[in-house]
Structures are given as structure tokens and as C-alpha cells.
Coordinates of C-alpha atoms and ligand atoms in Angstrom, one line a residue:
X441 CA 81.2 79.0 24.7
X442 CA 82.9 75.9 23.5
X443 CA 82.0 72.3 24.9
X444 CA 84.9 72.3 26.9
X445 CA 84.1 75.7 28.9
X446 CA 80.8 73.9 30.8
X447 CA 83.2 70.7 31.2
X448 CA 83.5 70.5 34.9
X449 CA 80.5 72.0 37.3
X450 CA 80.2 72.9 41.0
X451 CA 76.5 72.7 41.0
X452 CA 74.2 73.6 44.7
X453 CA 70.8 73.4 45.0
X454 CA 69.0 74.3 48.2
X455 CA 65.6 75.1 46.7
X456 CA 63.5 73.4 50.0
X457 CA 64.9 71.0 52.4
X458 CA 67.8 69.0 50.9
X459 CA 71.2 70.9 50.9
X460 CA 73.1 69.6 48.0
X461 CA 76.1 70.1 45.6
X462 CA 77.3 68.1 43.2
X463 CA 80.3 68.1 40.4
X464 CA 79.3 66.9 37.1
X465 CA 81.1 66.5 33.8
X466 CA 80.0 67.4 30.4
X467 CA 76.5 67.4 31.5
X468 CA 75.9 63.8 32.5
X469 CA 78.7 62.3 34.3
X470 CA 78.2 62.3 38.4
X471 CA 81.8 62.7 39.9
X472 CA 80.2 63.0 43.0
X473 CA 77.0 64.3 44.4
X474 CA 76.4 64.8 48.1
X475 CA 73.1 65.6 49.5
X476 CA 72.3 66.5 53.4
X477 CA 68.8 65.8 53.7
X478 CA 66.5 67.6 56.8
X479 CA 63.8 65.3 56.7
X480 CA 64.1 64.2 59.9
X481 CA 64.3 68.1 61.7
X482 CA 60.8 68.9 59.4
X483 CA 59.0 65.7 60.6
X484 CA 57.4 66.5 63.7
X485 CA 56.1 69.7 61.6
X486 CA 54.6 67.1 59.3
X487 CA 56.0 69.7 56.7
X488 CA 58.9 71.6 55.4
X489 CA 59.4 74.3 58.3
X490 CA 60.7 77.3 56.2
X491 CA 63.2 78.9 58.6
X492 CA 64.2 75.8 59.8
X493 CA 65.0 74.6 56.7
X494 CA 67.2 78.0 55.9
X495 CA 68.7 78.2 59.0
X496 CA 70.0 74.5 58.4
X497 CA 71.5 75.4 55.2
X498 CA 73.6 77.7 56.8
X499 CA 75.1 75.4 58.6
X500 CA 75.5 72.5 55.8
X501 CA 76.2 74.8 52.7
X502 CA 79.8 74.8 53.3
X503 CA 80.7 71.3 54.4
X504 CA 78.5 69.7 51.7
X505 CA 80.4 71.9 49.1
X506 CA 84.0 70.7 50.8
X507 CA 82.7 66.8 50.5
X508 CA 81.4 67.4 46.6
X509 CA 84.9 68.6 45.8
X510 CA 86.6 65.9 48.0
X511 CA 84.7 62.8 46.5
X512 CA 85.3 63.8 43.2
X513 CA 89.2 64.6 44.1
X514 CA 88.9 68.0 43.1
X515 CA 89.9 71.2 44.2
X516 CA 88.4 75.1 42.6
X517 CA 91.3 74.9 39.9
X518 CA 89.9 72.0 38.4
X519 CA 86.6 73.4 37.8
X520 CA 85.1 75.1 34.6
X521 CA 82.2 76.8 36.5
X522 CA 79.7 76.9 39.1
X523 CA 76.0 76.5 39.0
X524 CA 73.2 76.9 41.5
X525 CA 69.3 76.9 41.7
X526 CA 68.1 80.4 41.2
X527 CA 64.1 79.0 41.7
X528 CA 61.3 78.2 42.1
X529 CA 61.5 77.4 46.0
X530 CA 61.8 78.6 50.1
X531 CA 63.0 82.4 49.1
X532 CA 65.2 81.9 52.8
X533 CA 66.8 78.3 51.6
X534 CA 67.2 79.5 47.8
X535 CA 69.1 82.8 49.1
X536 CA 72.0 80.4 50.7
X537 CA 73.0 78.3 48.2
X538 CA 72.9 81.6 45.5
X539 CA 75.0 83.3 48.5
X540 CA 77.3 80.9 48.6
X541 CA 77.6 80.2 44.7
X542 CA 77.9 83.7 43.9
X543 CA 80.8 84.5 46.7
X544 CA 82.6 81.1 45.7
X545 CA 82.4 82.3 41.6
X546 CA 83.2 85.5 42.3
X547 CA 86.7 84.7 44.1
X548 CA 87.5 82.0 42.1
X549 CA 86.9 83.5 38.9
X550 CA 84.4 80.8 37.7
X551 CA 81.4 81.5 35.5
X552 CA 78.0 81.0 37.4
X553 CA 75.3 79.7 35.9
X554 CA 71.5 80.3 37.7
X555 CA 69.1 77.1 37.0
X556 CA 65.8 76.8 37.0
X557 CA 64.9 73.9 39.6
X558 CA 62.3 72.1 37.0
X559 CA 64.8 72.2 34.3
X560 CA 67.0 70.4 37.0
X561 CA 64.5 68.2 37.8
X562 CA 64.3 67.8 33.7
X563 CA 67.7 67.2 33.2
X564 CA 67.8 64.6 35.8
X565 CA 67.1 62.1 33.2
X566 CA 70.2 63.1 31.1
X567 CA 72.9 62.1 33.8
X568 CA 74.5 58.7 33.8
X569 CA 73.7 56.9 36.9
X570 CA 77.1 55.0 37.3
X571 CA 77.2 51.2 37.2
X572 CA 75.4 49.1 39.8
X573 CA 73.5 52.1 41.1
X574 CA 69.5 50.4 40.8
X575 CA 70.3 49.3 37.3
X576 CA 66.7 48.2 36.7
X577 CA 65.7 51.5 36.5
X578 CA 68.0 52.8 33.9
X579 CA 66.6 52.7 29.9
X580 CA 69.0 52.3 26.9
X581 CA 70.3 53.6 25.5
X582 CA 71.1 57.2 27.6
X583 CA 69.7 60.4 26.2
X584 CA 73.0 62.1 25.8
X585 CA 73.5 59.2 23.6
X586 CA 69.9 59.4 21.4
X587 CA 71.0 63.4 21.2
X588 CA 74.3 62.7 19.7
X589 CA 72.8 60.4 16.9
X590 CA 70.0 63.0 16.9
X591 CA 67.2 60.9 18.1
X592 CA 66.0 62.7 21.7
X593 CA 63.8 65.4 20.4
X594 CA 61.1 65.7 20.7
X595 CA 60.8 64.1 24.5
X596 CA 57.8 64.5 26.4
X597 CA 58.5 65.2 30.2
X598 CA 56.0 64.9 33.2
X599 CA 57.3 66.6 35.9
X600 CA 55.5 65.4 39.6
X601 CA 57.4 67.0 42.4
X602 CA 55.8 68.3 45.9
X603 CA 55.7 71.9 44.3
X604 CA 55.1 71.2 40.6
X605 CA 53.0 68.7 38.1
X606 CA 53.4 69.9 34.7
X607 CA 53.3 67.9 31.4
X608 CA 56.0 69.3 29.1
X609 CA 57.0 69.2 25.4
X610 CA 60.7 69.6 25.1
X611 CA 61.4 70.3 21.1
X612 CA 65.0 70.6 21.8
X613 CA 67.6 72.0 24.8
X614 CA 65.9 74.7 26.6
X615 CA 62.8 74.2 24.4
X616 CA 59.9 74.1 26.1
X617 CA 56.1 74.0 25.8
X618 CA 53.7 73.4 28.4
X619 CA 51.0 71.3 27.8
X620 CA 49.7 70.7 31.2
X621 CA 49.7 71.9 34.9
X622 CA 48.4 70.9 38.2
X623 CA 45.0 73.3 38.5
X624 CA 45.4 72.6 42.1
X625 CA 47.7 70.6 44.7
X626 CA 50.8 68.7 43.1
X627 CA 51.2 64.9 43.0
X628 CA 53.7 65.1 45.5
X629 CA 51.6 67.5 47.9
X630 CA 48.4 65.5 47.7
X631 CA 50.8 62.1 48.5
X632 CA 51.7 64.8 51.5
X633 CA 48.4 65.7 52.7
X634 CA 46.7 62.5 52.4
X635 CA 49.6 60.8 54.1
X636 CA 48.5 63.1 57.1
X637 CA 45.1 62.5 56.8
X638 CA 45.4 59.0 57.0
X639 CA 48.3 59.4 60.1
X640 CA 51.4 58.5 57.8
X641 CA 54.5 60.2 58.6
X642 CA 56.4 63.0 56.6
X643 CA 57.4 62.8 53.8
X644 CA 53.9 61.4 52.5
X645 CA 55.2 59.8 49.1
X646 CA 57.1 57.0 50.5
X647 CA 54.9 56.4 53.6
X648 CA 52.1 56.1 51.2
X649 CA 53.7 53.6 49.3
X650 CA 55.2 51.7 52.0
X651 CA 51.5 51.7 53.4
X652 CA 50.3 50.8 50.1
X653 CA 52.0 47.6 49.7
X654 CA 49.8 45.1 51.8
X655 CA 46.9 47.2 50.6
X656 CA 44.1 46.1 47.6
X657 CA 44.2 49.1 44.9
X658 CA 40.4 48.1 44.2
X659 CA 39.3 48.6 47.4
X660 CA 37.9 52.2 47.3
X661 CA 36.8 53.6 44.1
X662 CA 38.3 56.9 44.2
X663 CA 38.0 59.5 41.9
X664 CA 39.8 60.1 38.5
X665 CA 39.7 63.7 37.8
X666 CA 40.5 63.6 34.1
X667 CA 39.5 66.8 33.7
X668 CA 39.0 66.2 29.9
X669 CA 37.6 69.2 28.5
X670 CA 39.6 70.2 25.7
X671 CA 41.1 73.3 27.1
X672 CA 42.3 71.2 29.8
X673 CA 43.0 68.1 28.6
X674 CA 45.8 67.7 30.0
X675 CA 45.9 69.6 33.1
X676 CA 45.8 67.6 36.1
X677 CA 43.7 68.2 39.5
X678 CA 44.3 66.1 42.8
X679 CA 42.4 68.1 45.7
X680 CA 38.9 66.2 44.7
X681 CA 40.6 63.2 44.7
X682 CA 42.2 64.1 48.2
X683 CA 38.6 65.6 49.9
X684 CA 37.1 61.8 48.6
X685 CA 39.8 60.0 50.4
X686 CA 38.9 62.7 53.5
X687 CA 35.3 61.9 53.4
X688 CA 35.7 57.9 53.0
X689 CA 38.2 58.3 56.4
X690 CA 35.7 60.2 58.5
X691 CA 33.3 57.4 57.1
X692 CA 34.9 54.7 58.5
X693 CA 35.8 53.6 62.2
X694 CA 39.0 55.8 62.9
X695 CA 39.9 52.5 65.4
X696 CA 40.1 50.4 62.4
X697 CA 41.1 52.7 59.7
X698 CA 42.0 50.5 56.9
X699 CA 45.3 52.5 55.9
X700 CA 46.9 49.7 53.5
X701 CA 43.8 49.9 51.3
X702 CA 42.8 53.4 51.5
X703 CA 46.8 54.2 50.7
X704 CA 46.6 51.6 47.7
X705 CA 43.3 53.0 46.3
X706 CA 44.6 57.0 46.8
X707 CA 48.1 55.6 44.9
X708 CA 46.0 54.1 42.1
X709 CA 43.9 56.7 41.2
X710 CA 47.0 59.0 41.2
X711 CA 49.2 56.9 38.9
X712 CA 46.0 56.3 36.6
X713 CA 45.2 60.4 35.6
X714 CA 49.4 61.1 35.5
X715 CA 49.8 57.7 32.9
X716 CA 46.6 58.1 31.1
X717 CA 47.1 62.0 30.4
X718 CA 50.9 61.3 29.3
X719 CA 49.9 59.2 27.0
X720 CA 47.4 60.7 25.3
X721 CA 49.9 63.3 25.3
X722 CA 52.5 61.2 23.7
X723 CA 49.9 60.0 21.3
X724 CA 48.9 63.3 20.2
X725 CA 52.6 64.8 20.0
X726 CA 53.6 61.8 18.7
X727 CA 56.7 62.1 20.7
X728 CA 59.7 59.0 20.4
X729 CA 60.5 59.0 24.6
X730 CA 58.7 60.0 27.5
X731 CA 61.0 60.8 31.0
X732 CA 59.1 60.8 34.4
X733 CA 60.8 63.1 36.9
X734 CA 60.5 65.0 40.4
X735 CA 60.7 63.4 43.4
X736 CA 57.0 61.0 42.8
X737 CA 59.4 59.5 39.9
X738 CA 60.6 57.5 42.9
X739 CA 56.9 55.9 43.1
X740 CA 57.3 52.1 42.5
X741 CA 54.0 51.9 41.0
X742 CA 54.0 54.7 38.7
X743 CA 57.2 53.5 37.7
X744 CA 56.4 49.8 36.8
X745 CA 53.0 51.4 35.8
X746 CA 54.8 53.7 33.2
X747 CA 56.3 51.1 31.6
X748 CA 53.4 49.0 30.9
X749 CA 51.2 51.6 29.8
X750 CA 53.0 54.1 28.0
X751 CA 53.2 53.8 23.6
X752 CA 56.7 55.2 23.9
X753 CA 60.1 53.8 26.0
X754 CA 60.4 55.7 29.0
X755 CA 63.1 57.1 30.4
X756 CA 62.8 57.5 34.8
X757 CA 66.0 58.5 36.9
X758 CA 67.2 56.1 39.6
X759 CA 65.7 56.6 42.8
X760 CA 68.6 58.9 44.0
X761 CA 68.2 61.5 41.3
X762 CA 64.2 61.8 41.4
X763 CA 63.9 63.6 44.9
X764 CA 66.2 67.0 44.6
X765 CA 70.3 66.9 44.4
X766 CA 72.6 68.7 43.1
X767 CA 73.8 66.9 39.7
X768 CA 70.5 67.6 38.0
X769 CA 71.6 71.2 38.3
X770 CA 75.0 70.4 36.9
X771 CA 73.6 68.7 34.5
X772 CA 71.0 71.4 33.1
X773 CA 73.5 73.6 33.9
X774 CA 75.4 72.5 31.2
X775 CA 73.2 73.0 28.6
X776 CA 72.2 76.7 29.7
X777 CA 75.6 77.4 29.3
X778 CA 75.8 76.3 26.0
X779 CA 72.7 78.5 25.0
X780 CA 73.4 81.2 27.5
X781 CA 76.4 81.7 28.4
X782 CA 77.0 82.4 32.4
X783 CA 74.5 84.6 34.6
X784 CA 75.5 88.1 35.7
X785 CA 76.4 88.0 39.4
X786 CA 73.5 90.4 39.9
X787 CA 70.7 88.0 39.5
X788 CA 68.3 87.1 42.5
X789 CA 66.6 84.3 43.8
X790 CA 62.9 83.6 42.4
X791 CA 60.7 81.8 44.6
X792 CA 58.1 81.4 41.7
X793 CA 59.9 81.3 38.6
X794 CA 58.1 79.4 36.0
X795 CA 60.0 77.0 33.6
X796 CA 60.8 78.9 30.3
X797 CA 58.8 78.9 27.3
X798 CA 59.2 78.8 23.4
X799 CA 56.9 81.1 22.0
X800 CA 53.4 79.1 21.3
X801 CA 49.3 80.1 20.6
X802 CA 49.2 78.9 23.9
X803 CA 51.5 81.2 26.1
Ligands
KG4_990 O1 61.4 66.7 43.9 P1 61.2 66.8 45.3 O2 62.3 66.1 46.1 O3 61.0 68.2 45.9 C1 60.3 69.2 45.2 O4 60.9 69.8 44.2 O5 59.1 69.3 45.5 O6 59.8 66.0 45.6 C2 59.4 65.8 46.9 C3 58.0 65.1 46.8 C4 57.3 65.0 48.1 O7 56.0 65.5 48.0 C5 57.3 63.5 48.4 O8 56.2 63.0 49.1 C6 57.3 62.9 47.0 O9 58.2 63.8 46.3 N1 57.9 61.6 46.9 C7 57.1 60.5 46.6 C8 58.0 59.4 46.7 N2 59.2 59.8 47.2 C9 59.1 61.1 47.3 N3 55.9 60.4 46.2 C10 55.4 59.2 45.9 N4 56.1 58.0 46.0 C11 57.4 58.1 46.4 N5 58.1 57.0 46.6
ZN991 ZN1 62.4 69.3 43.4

């Protein structure tokens, strides 16, 4: 498979609640990426509703596909291949957007590449994010650039989603090692839940932080579970930290609930064990670049935090590409197919498939 065979991708995703599709060149340019979010049908559920959520697909797949090709003013012929989201996610929301992919491939003739969502979620930080698009957040130079001079490897990768928190070596493309997961809830689902506890709306992530901005970070001590014996030094655990934030609420007088602090206090002790595990991890590994990704990548904090405290330059999407979308597919997309080649038509979706690994003593 030759660079120019994975030049121009169709890539879907429809892995939870976003139904998205995007065409990206070479890996990292966006020529468009369009993204129909349900948030606002899940919100009174204070959740993602699963048939809902595949039953809204249905409806979206096909338009958001037709405005992908249209904003990059494209039709099939120009394309080199398709890719979609294969897992992990909803079984009923993944099995549209690989329905969809695999009819689409199959009568245009296009190879299909299945992704795994975390290497999307990975490969968020290889895209370009066009000029003017939250430029702040953007670190030189790009890491399609450090790979050409052959600089990127190895990266280390903390992945904090509302599904996944996993701390990842990445030795090269498609190289992986896991040095950490969540033992529990994920940084995104304990933003979630404590967002409910504390009567924020859905999603929590956002709420919290919008909460968290007239709030004092000091205010409650909660815990840090740093969880550092050796074996899991750098596994991560939030449901402690969640039940202290639940105890401190029924505590307190639910007529005055102090939500701005206890939001603050709940956002600090989360971006303290995610920063203070990465770097050891970055110390120990002695990686050159650390990338934050998954949707709590969009945390302010954690990413002005990150900056501060990290040994390494860090590398953190814009705010567009942290939360799910479809160019992240395109763009790990890319790389698969240089390593892979396409995917049978045959395949299936996986609601729990795990990211990859390179053989290690610890697999
Ligand atoms: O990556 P994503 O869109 O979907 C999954 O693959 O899970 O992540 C969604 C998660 C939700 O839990 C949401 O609360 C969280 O990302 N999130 C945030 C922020 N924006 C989204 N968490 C903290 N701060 C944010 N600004
Ligand atoms: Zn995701």
C-alpha cells in the first residue's frame, strides 16, 4: 500500500452519541469534518440513552455523510477509501455507521478500513487544526512533522474519555503499551456522575467546569487516589474520590450547596492524580512529548495545568477534536492502512475492543 492509496478518507464514527464523518487527507489534513451531536435528546436522561442514541443515527448517518463530502467539494470518485469505528462503544450506534461504511465501500469499490475508537481518539493529536481554529491550543511544531524528521517516538499518550482512562506508550505507529488504566470509573464518567450529584446538567465535563470557575479549588480537601503501589503505579481510580464528594454533599445544607467550590475541589483533585501519574510516567519512560486526548482533553484546567507541570512539551487537540468526530478516525485510519492494509467486509462491530498491544512482560 503506497502513501498515495490512504490519500483521501471518508471516515464515520458513531461509537456513542455524536454522528460524525469526516474527509481527511494523508492522515492529518481536515477537508471537512461534520459532527451531529445528540446531546440535547440524552439530557433529560442525564445519560447517553442507548436506543435513542441508535435510532438517531439512523436518521443522521446519511445526511452527515452527504455534508462531509459537500464541504470538502468532493464526490465518491475522489476518494481513496473509507474508514469507520469498528469499537469500543453502544453495539446499536456502532452497528450504523459500520452498516453504512461497509454498503457505501462495497458499491463504490473503496477499501474500508475498521478503527479502533482510542486509536482515533490517539490520532486526534496528529491532524492539523486549520488556521485560526483556537490557535492557543496548538503546539509546534505538528507531530506529522517531528515523525518526518524522526523525532515523535516514543510519545506518551493519556487517553481520559467518558469510557476510557488509560496511560499509553506509543513506540511507534500502531505501537502500543499500556502502562495504566482506570481500575474503576473514567475521568470523564466521574466528571458525569458527580456533575449529577451535585445537580449539574449532562454532559458533566463542561458543567463542572463552568461551575468550577467562581469556585476556590482549596476549599474541600478531596481525595488523591494515587494508588502508588508499584504494580499499579500508574493506574488511576476516581470512584473514592467521587463517594468523598457524595459524602461532603449530604454533609452540607442541600439549600445552600456550595456547587462552585465543591465543583472546583472535585476538578482539582482530578487534574492532580491524571498530571502527577503522566509525569512520572514521562519521567520514567523518559519520553520526548506527551499528548492529552478524549473528550476531558477539552478541560481548561487540565490543559493549562498540563503545561505547567509536565517535564515534556505537550501536545492537546483543539477543543473540537478532543470530544468524538470523525477526522480522528481518518486520521488513524491512515496509518492502519499503511500497516494493515484494508479490513475484510466481514468484520463486526466490538463494543469492548481493547486498544492493541505490542507484545510486553506486562500483557
Ligand atoms: O471522548 P468523548 O467525546 O466520548 C467518549 O469516547 O467517551 O468524551 C466524553 C466525555 C464526557 O464524560 C464529558 O463529560 C467529558 O468527556 N468532557 C469533559 C469536558 N468536555 C467533555 N470533561 C471535563 N471537562 C470538559 N471541558
Ligand atoms: Zn470518544
Amino acid at each position: 500500500m503506497s502513501l498515495h492509496d490512504a490519500g483521501l478518507l471518508l471516515a464515520i464514527e458513531t461509537s456513542c452519541d455524536e454522528t460524525a464523518a469526516a474527509v481527511i487527507e494523508e492522515g492529518h489534513r481536515i477537508r471537512s469534518n461534520v459532527v451531529a451531536s445528540q446531546i440535547e435528546l440524552h439530557r433529560p436522561y442525564g445519560g447517553v440513552f442507548p436506543e435513542i442514541a441508535s435510532r438517531q443515527h439512523v436518521l443522521d448517518i446519511l445526511p452527515v455523510i452527504e455534508r462531509a463530502l459537500a464541504d470538502a467539494d468532493m464526490g465518491w470518485h475522489d476518494l481513496t477509501g473509507m474508514a469507520v469505528t469498528r469499537g469500543p462503544g453502544l453495539a446499536g450506534s456502532l452497528l450504523v455507521g459500520v452498516n453504512a461504511a461497509k454498503a457505501a465501500a462495497w458499491a463504490r469499490g473503496l477499501p474500508l478500513v475498521a478503527v479502533n475508537h482510542l486509536e482515533g481518539h490517539l490520532y486526534s493529536n496528529w491532524l492539523d487544526s486549520g488556521v485560526g481554529i483556537d490557535p492557543a491550543s496548538i503546539t509546534q511544531p505538528s507531530l506529522p512533522a517531528l515523525d518526518a524528521a524522526g523525532r515523535a517516538f516514543p510519545l506518551l499518550v493519556l487517553i481520559v474519555s467518558g469510557g476510557h482512562s488509560e496511560l499509553i506508550l506509543m513506540g511507534g505507529h500502531g505501537i502500543y503499551r499500556r502502562l495504566g488504566a482506570t481500575l474503576d470509573d473514567a475521568a470523564g464518567e466521574a466528571f458525569d456522575k458527580v456533575a449529577r450529584l451535585l445537580g449539574l446538567s449532562y454532559p458533566g465535563g463542561p458543567a463542572i467546569q463552568r461551575a468550577a470557575q467562581d469556585g476556590d479549588p482549596r476549599a474541600f480537601d478531596f481525595p488523591r487516589a494515587l494508588t502508588n503501589h508499584s504494580e499499579h503505579r500508574f493506574d488511576f481510580s476516581f470512584s473514592g474520590l467521587k463517594t468523598a464528594v457524595l459524602r461532603q454533599v449530604r454533609e452540607l445544607d442541600p439549600e445552600h450547596l456550595p456547587v462552585a467550590d465543591l465543583a472546583a475541589s472535585f476538578q482539582a483533585a482530578v487534574v492532580d492524580v491524571l498530571l502527577s501519574k503522566t509525569a512520572d510516567a514521562a519521567r520514567e519512560f523518559r519520553v520526548g512529548r506527551v499528548c492529552i486526548c478524549g473528550g476531558v482533553a477539552a478541560n481548561r484546567n487540565l490543559r493549562t495545568a498540563a503545561a505547567e507541570r509536565l517535564p515534556v512539551p505537550v501536545s492537546v487537540p483543539p477543543f473540537f477534536l478532543c470530544t468524538d468526530n470523525g477526522a480522528m478516525i481518518g486520521a488513524a485510519a491512515h496509518y492502519r492502512l499503511l500497516k494493515d492494509g484494508p479490513t475484510a467486509l466481514n468484520f463486526d462491530v466490538e463494543p469492548n475492543l481493547p486498544l492493541q498491544m505490542a507484545a510486553s512482560p506486562r500483557q
